[in-house]
Amino acid sequence: MIEDLADRADRYGYDMIGIADTPGNAMDPWVSAALAARLTKKARVALCVTNLVTRDAAVSAAAIASIDRISEGRAVLGIGAGHSGTRNLGRSKSTAKELGEGVTFIKTLLRGEPATLDEATAHLPWVKKPSKVFVAASHPLSLAAAGRTADGVFLNFGLGGDNIAQSTATVAKAISEAGRAAEDVEMWQIAALDCAVDGDVARDKVGAMLAFLAGYVIGDKNLESRGVPEHLREPLLELRRRYSTRPGDADIRLVRELGLFDYLSGRLAICGTPEQCLARALAAKDAGAKRLMLTVSLASDPVRTVELFGEHVLPRLRG
């Protein structure tokens, strides 16, 4: 499927193709990235995202530099603290401090300079051009780490106006405090996408991705600071206790059972018919979103979703 998705993304003019590192849910991301890099001509190819726990930082640096050569300068390395990429392997996630240090280490290596992390030194002298390094973040400490160190941020916090304002302000503050220029850090809002001719089909399927995203976007602590209305906090905590990082039909039923579909789909998804997806994407744009990274891995028909959104929504969204 990766070849079909990459082909459609390039054909319809998407700016970036994101490939997740999620063992148990998808094939190896570096194999997928290499296939996408060879097949496409225009879209950037991003690891969206890997982590520093199950993947050694220096090895990931060499891997993204290799993808950059294959793609002729279109590779982006996305790093996150870890969700399904670590949890599905029984591992813990990185702290925000570890995330920032790892990104700094990787960026140094990608400049072709020696770098040291945890008393281990590495060097990639064959790298001639640095790839961009992004951080995926939801929580304040990781958002701040991204603003201090990364070339871009995949913001996992929601598409509502308050969500976008809160998350981007945290990143912007860290950028300023680090003495960096705001224009040097790209910000991408992440959401689930399911676009279908039959909007009910899209809405029925998107629940699995909503549970998955809510598991780390909203988490299980300080829900008031995560922008969650009071009457939904206990149902969301119950969702967090019961959802799976290997999403499936049980998660779809769980989101409905707990009465969370309307809230989560409004915050974390663009779904429905092409016209409904356009309206939702335009609302996110009006709320302050400048770039959207849309995950289609659990869509009712991922390839058709990319086609329909690319044909009917992207041109009007850009216009």
Coordinates of C-alpha atoms in Angstrom, one line a residue:
M1 CA 0.0 0.0 0.0
I2 CA 2.9 2.4 0.6
E3 CA 3.6 2.7 -3.1
D4 CA 0.0 3.5 -3.9
L5 CA -0.2 6.1 -1.1
A6 CA 3.1 7.7 -2.1
D7 CA 2.1 7.8 -5.7
R8 CA -1.2 9.5 -5.0
A9 CA 0.4 12.0 -2.6
D10 CA 2.9 13.1 -5.2
R11 CA 0.3 13.1 -8.0
Y12 CA -2.2 15.3 -6.1
G13 CA 0.4 17.7 -4.8
Y14 CA 0.7 16.9 -1.1
D15 CA 3.7 18.6 0.4
M16 CA 4.9 15.8 2.7
I17 CA 4.4 12.1 3.1
G18 CA 4.6 10.9 6.8
I19 CA 5.6 7.4 7.7
A20 CA 5.1 6.1 11.2
D21 CA 7.3 3.9 13.3
T22 CA 4.7 1.7 14.9
P23 CA 5.8 -2.0 15.3
G24 CA 2.8 -4.3 15.3
N25 CA 0.7 -1.9 13.3
A26 CA 2.7 -1.3 10.2
M27 CA 5.8 -2.5 8.2
D28 CA 9.2 -1.2 9.0
P29 CA 9.3 2.6 8.5
W30 CA 12.7 2.7 6.9
V31 CA 11.7 0.2 4.3
S32 CA 8.6 2.3 3.6
A33 CA 10.5 5.5 3.5
A34 CA 13.0 4.1 1.0
L35 CA 10.1 2.9 -1.2
A36 CA 8.4 6.3 -1.0
A37 CA 11.6 8.2 -1.7
R38 CA 12.4 6.1 -4.8
L39 CA 8.8 6.5 -6.2
T40 CA 8.1 10.2 -5.6
K41 CA 9.6 13.3 -7.2
K42 CA 8.2 16.3 -5.3
A43 CA 6.7 15.5 -1.8
R44 CA 9.0 15.5 1.2
V45 CA 9.3 12.1 2.8
A46 CA 9.2 12.2 6.6
L47 CA 9.6 9.7 9.4
C48 CA 6.5 10.8 11.3
V49 CA 7.7 9.7 13.7
T50 CA 10.3 7.4 15.2
N51 CA 11.7 7.5 18.7
L52 CA 15.0 7.5 20.7
V53 CA 14.2 4.4 22.7
T54 CA 13.8 1.5 20.2
R55 CA 16.0 3.3 17.6
D56 CA 19.5 4.4 18.3
A57 CA 19.9 8.1 17.6
A58 CA 23.0 7.8 15.5
V59 CA 21.6 5.0 13.5
S60 CA 18.5 7.0 12.8
A61 CA 20.7 9.9 11.7
A62 CA 22.5 7.7 9.2
A63 CA 19.2 6.3 8.0
I64 CA 17.6 9.7 7.3
A65 CA 20.7 10.9 5.6
S66 CA 20.5 7.8 3.4
I67 CA 16.8 8.5 2.6
D68 CA 17.8 12.1 1.8
R69 CA 20.3 10.9 -0.8
I70 CA 17.6 8.6 -2.4
S71 CA 15.1 11.4 -2.4
E72 CA 17.5 14.1 -3.5
G73 CA 17.1 16.3 -0.5
R74 CA 13.5 15.7 0.5
A75 CA 13.9 13.7 3.7
V76 CA 12.7 14.8 7.2
L77 CA 13.4 13.0 10.4
G78 CA 10.5 13.2 12.9
I79 CA 11.3 12.2 16.6
G80 CA 8.8 11.7 19.4
A81 CA 9.0 10.6 23.0
G82 CA 7.3 7.3 22.1
H83 CA 3.8 5.9 22.0
S84 CA 2.9 2.8 20.0
G85 CA 6.5 2.7 18.7
T86 CA 7.7 2.0 22.3
R87 CA 4.7 0.7 24.1
N88 CA 4.0 -2.1 21.6
L89 CA 7.5 -3.4 22.3
G90 CA 7.2 -3.2 26.1
R91 CA 9.4 -0.1 26.4
S92 CA 9.1 3.2 28.1
K93 CA 9.2 6.6 26.5
S94 CA 11.8 9.4 26.5
T95 CA 11.6 12.4 28.8
A96 CA 11.4 15.9 27.3
K97 CA 15.0 16.4 28.3
E98 CA 16.2 13.3 26.6
L99 CA 14.2 14.3 23.5
G100 CA 15.9 17.7 23.3
E101 CA 19.3 16.2 23.8
G102 CA 18.7 13.5 21.2
V103 CA 17.6 16.0 18.6
T104 CA 20.6 18.2 19.2
F105 CA 22.9 15.2 18.9
I106 CA 21.2 14.1 15.6
K107 CA 21.4 17.6 14.1
T108 CA 25.1 17.8 14.9
L109 CA 25.7 14.5 13.2
L110 CA 23.7 15.6 10.2
R111 CA 26.0 18.6 9.8
G112 CA 28.8 16.0 9.4
E113 CA 30.3 16.9 12.8
P114 CA 31.2 14.5 15.6
A115 CA 28.6 14.5 18.4
T116 CA 28.4 13.0 21.9
L117 CA 25.3 11.7 23.7
D118 CA 25.4 9.8 27.0
E119 CA 29.2 9.6 26.8
A120 CA 29.0 7.9 23.4
T121 CA 30.5 9.7 20.4
A122 CA 29.5 9.2 16.8
H123 CA 30.5 10.8 13.5
L124 CA 29.0 10.6 10.0
P125 CA 31.6 12.3 7.8
W126 CA 29.9 11.1 4.6
V127 CA 26.9 13.3 5.3
K128 CA 27.2 16.4 3.1
K129 CA 23.7 18.0 3.6
P130 CA 21.7 18.0 6.8
S131 CA 18.1 16.8 6.7
K132 CA 15.5 18.7 8.8
V133 CA 14.8 17.2 12.2
F134 CA 11.2 17.6 13.6
V135 CA 9.8 16.8 17.0
A136 CA 6.3 15.4 17.5
A137 CA 4.9 16.7 20.8
S138 CA 1.7 17.1 22.8
H139 CA 2.7 18.0 26.3
P140 CA 4.2 21.3 27.4
L141 CA 7.7 20.1 28.2
S142 CA 8.1 18.3 24.9
L143 CA 6.5 21.2 23.0
A144 CA 9.1 23.5 24.7
A145 CA 11.9 21.0 23.8
A146 CA 10.8 21.1 20.2
G147 CA 10.8 24.9 20.1
R148 CA 14.3 25.0 21.6
T149 CA 15.9 22.4 19.4
A150 CA 14.0 21.2 16.3
D151 CA 13.6 22.5 12.8
G152 CA 9.9 21.8 12.9
V153 CA 7.1 20.5 15.2
F154 CA 4.3 18.1 14.6
L155 CA 1.8 19.4 17.1
N156 CA -0.5 16.7 18.5
F157 CA -3.0 18.8 20.4
G158 CA -6.1 19.3 18.3
L159 CA -7.6 21.6 15.6
G160 CA -9.8 23.8 17.8
G161 CA -8.9 27.4 18.1
D162 CA -8.0 27.1 21.7
N163 CA -6.0 23.9 21.1
I164 CA -4.0 25.5 18.3
A165 CA -3.4 28.7 20.3
Q166 CA -2.3 26.9 23.4
S167 CA 0.1 24.5 21.7
T168 CA 1.7 27.0 19.3
A169 CA 2.1 29.6 22.1
T170 CA 4.2 27.0 24.1
V171 CA 6.4 26.4 21.1
A172 CA 6.7 30.0 20.2
K173 CA 7.8 30.9 23.8
A174 CA 10.5 28.3 23.7
I175 CA 11.7 29.5 20.3
S176 CA 12.0 33.1 21.6
E177 CA 13.7 32.1 24.8
A178 CA 16.3 30.1 22.8
G179 CA 17.0 33.2 20.7
R180 CA 15.8 31.5 17.5
A181 CA 13.8 33.0 14.7
A182 CA 10.1 32.0 14.5
E183 CA 10.3 31.4 10.8
D184 CA 13.1 28.8 11.2
V185 CA 10.7 26.4 12.9
E186 CA 7.8 24.8 10.8
M187 CA 4.6 24.0 12.7
W188 CA 2.3 21.2 11.5
Q189 CA -0.9 20.3 13.2
I190 CA -1.6 16.5 13.2
A191 CA -5.1 15.0 12.8
A192 CA -6.8 11.9 11.6
L193 CA -8.3 12.0 8.1
D194 CA -11.0 9.8 6.6
C195 CA -12.6 11.2 3.4
A196 CA -15.2 9.1 1.7
V197 CA -18.2 9.6 -0.7
D198 CA -20.3 8.1 2.0
G199 CA -19.6 10.3 5.1
D200 CA -21.1 7.7 7.5
V201 CA -18.5 5.2 6.4
A202 CA -15.7 7.6 7.2
R203 CA -17.2 8.6 10.6
D204 CA -17.8 4.9 11.6
K205 CA -14.2 4.0 11.0
V206 CA -12.4 7.0 12.4
G207 CA -13.2 6.1 16.0
A208 CA -10.2 3.7 16.2
M209 CA -7.8 6.6 15.4
L210 CA -9.5 8.9 17.8
A211 CA -8.9 6.6 20.7
F212 CA -5.3 6.2 19.7
L213 CA -4.7 9.9 19.4
A214 CA -6.5 10.7 22.6
G215 CA -4.3 8.3 24.4
Y216 CA -1.3 10.5 24.1
V217 CA -2.7 13.9 23.0
I218 CA -4.9 14.2 26.1
G219 CA -3.2 11.6 28.3
D220 CA -4.3 10.8 31.9
K221 CA -3.0 13.7 33.9
N222 CA -4.1 17.4 34.3
L223 CA -7.0 17.1 31.8
E224 CA -8.1 20.6 32.6
S225 CA -4.8 22.0 31.3
R226 CA -5.3 19.8 28.2
G227 CA -8.3 21.8 27.2
V228 CA -10.9 19.1 28.1
P229 CA -14.4 20.2 29.3
E230 CA -15.1 19.1 32.9
H231 CA -18.0 16.7 32.0
L232 CA -15.7 14.8 29.6
R233 CA -12.7 14.3 31.9
E234 CA -13.8 11.1 33.5
P235 CA -14.9 9.4 30.3
L236 CA -11.6 10.3 28.7
L237 CA -9.7 8.9 31.7
E238 CA -11.7 5.7 31.2
L239 CA -10.8 5.7 27.5
R240 CA -7.1 6.1 28.4
R241 CA -7.4 3.1 30.7
R242 CA -9.0 0.8 28.1
Y243 CA -7.8 1.9 24.6
S244 CA -5.2 0.0 22.7
T245 CA -2.0 1.1 20.9
R246 CA -3.0 -1.6 18.4
P247 CA -6.2 0.1 17.3
G248 CA -9.2 -1.9 16.1
D249 CA -13.0 -2.3 16.2
A250 CA -12.9 -2.5 20.1
D251 CA -11.6 1.1 20.2
I252 CA -14.3 2.3 17.8
R253 CA -17.0 0.8 20.1
L254 CA -15.3 2.3 23.1
V255 CA -15.3 5.8 21.8
R256 CA -19.0 5.5 21.1
E257 CA -19.8 3.8 24.4
L258 CA -18.2 6.6 26.4
G259 CA -20.0 9.3 24.5
L260 CA -16.7 10.8 23.2
F261 CA -17.1 10.7 19.4
D262 CA -18.4 14.2 18.8
Y263 CA -15.8 15.8 21.0
L264 CA -12.8 13.8 19.8
S265 CA -13.8 13.9 16.1
G266 CA -14.2 17.7 16.4
R267 CA -10.8 18.1 18.1
L268 CA -8.6 15.4 16.5
A269 CA -10.1 14.6 13.0
I270 CA -11.1 15.7 9.6
C271 CA -13.7 13.2 8.4
G272 CA -16.8 12.7 6.2
T273 CA -17.5 13.6 2.6
P274 CA -15.2 15.8 0.6
E275 CA -17.4 18.8 1.3
Q276 CA -17.4 18.1 5.0
C277 CA -13.7 17.6 5.0
L278 CA -13.2 20.9 3.2
A279 CA -15.3 22.7 5.8
R280 CA -13.4 21.1 8.6
A281 CA -10.0 21.9 7.1
L282 CA -11.0 25.5 6.4
A283 CA -12.2 25.9 10.0
A284 CA -8.7 24.6 11.2
K285 CA -7.1 27.1 8.8
D286 CA -9.2 29.9 10.2
A287 CA -8.3 28.8 13.7
G288 CA -4.6 29.3 13.0
A289 CA -3.4 26.0 11.5
K290 CA -0.8 26.7 8.8
R291 CA 0.1 23.1 7.8
L292 CA -1.8 19.9 8.3
M293 CA -0.2 16.4 8.7
L294 CA -3.2 14.0 8.2
T295 CA -2.9 10.4 9.2
V296 CA -4.8 8.0 7.0
S297 CA -3.5 4.7 8.3
L298 CA -6.8 3.6 9.8
A299 CA -9.1 5.3 7.3
S300 CA -11.9 3.3 5.7
D301 CA -10.0 3.3 2.4
P302 CA -6.6 5.0 2.9
V303 CA -5.8 5.3 -0.9
R304 CA -9.2 6.5 -1.8
T305 CA -9.1 9.0 1.1
V306 CA -5.8 10.5 -0.3
E307 CA -7.4 10.7 -3.7
L308 CA -10.6 12.3 -2.7
F309 CA -9.0 14.8 -0.4
G310 CA -6.3 15.6 -3.0
E311 CA -8.9 16.0 -5.8
H312 CA -11.7 17.9 -4.0
V313 CA -10.2 19.5 -0.9
L314 CA -6.5 20.4 -1.5
P315 CA -7.0 22.8 -4.4
R316 CA -9.7 24.7 -2.6
L317 CA -7.9 24.7 0.6
R318 CA -4.8 26.2 -1.0
G319 CA -6.9 28.7 -2.8

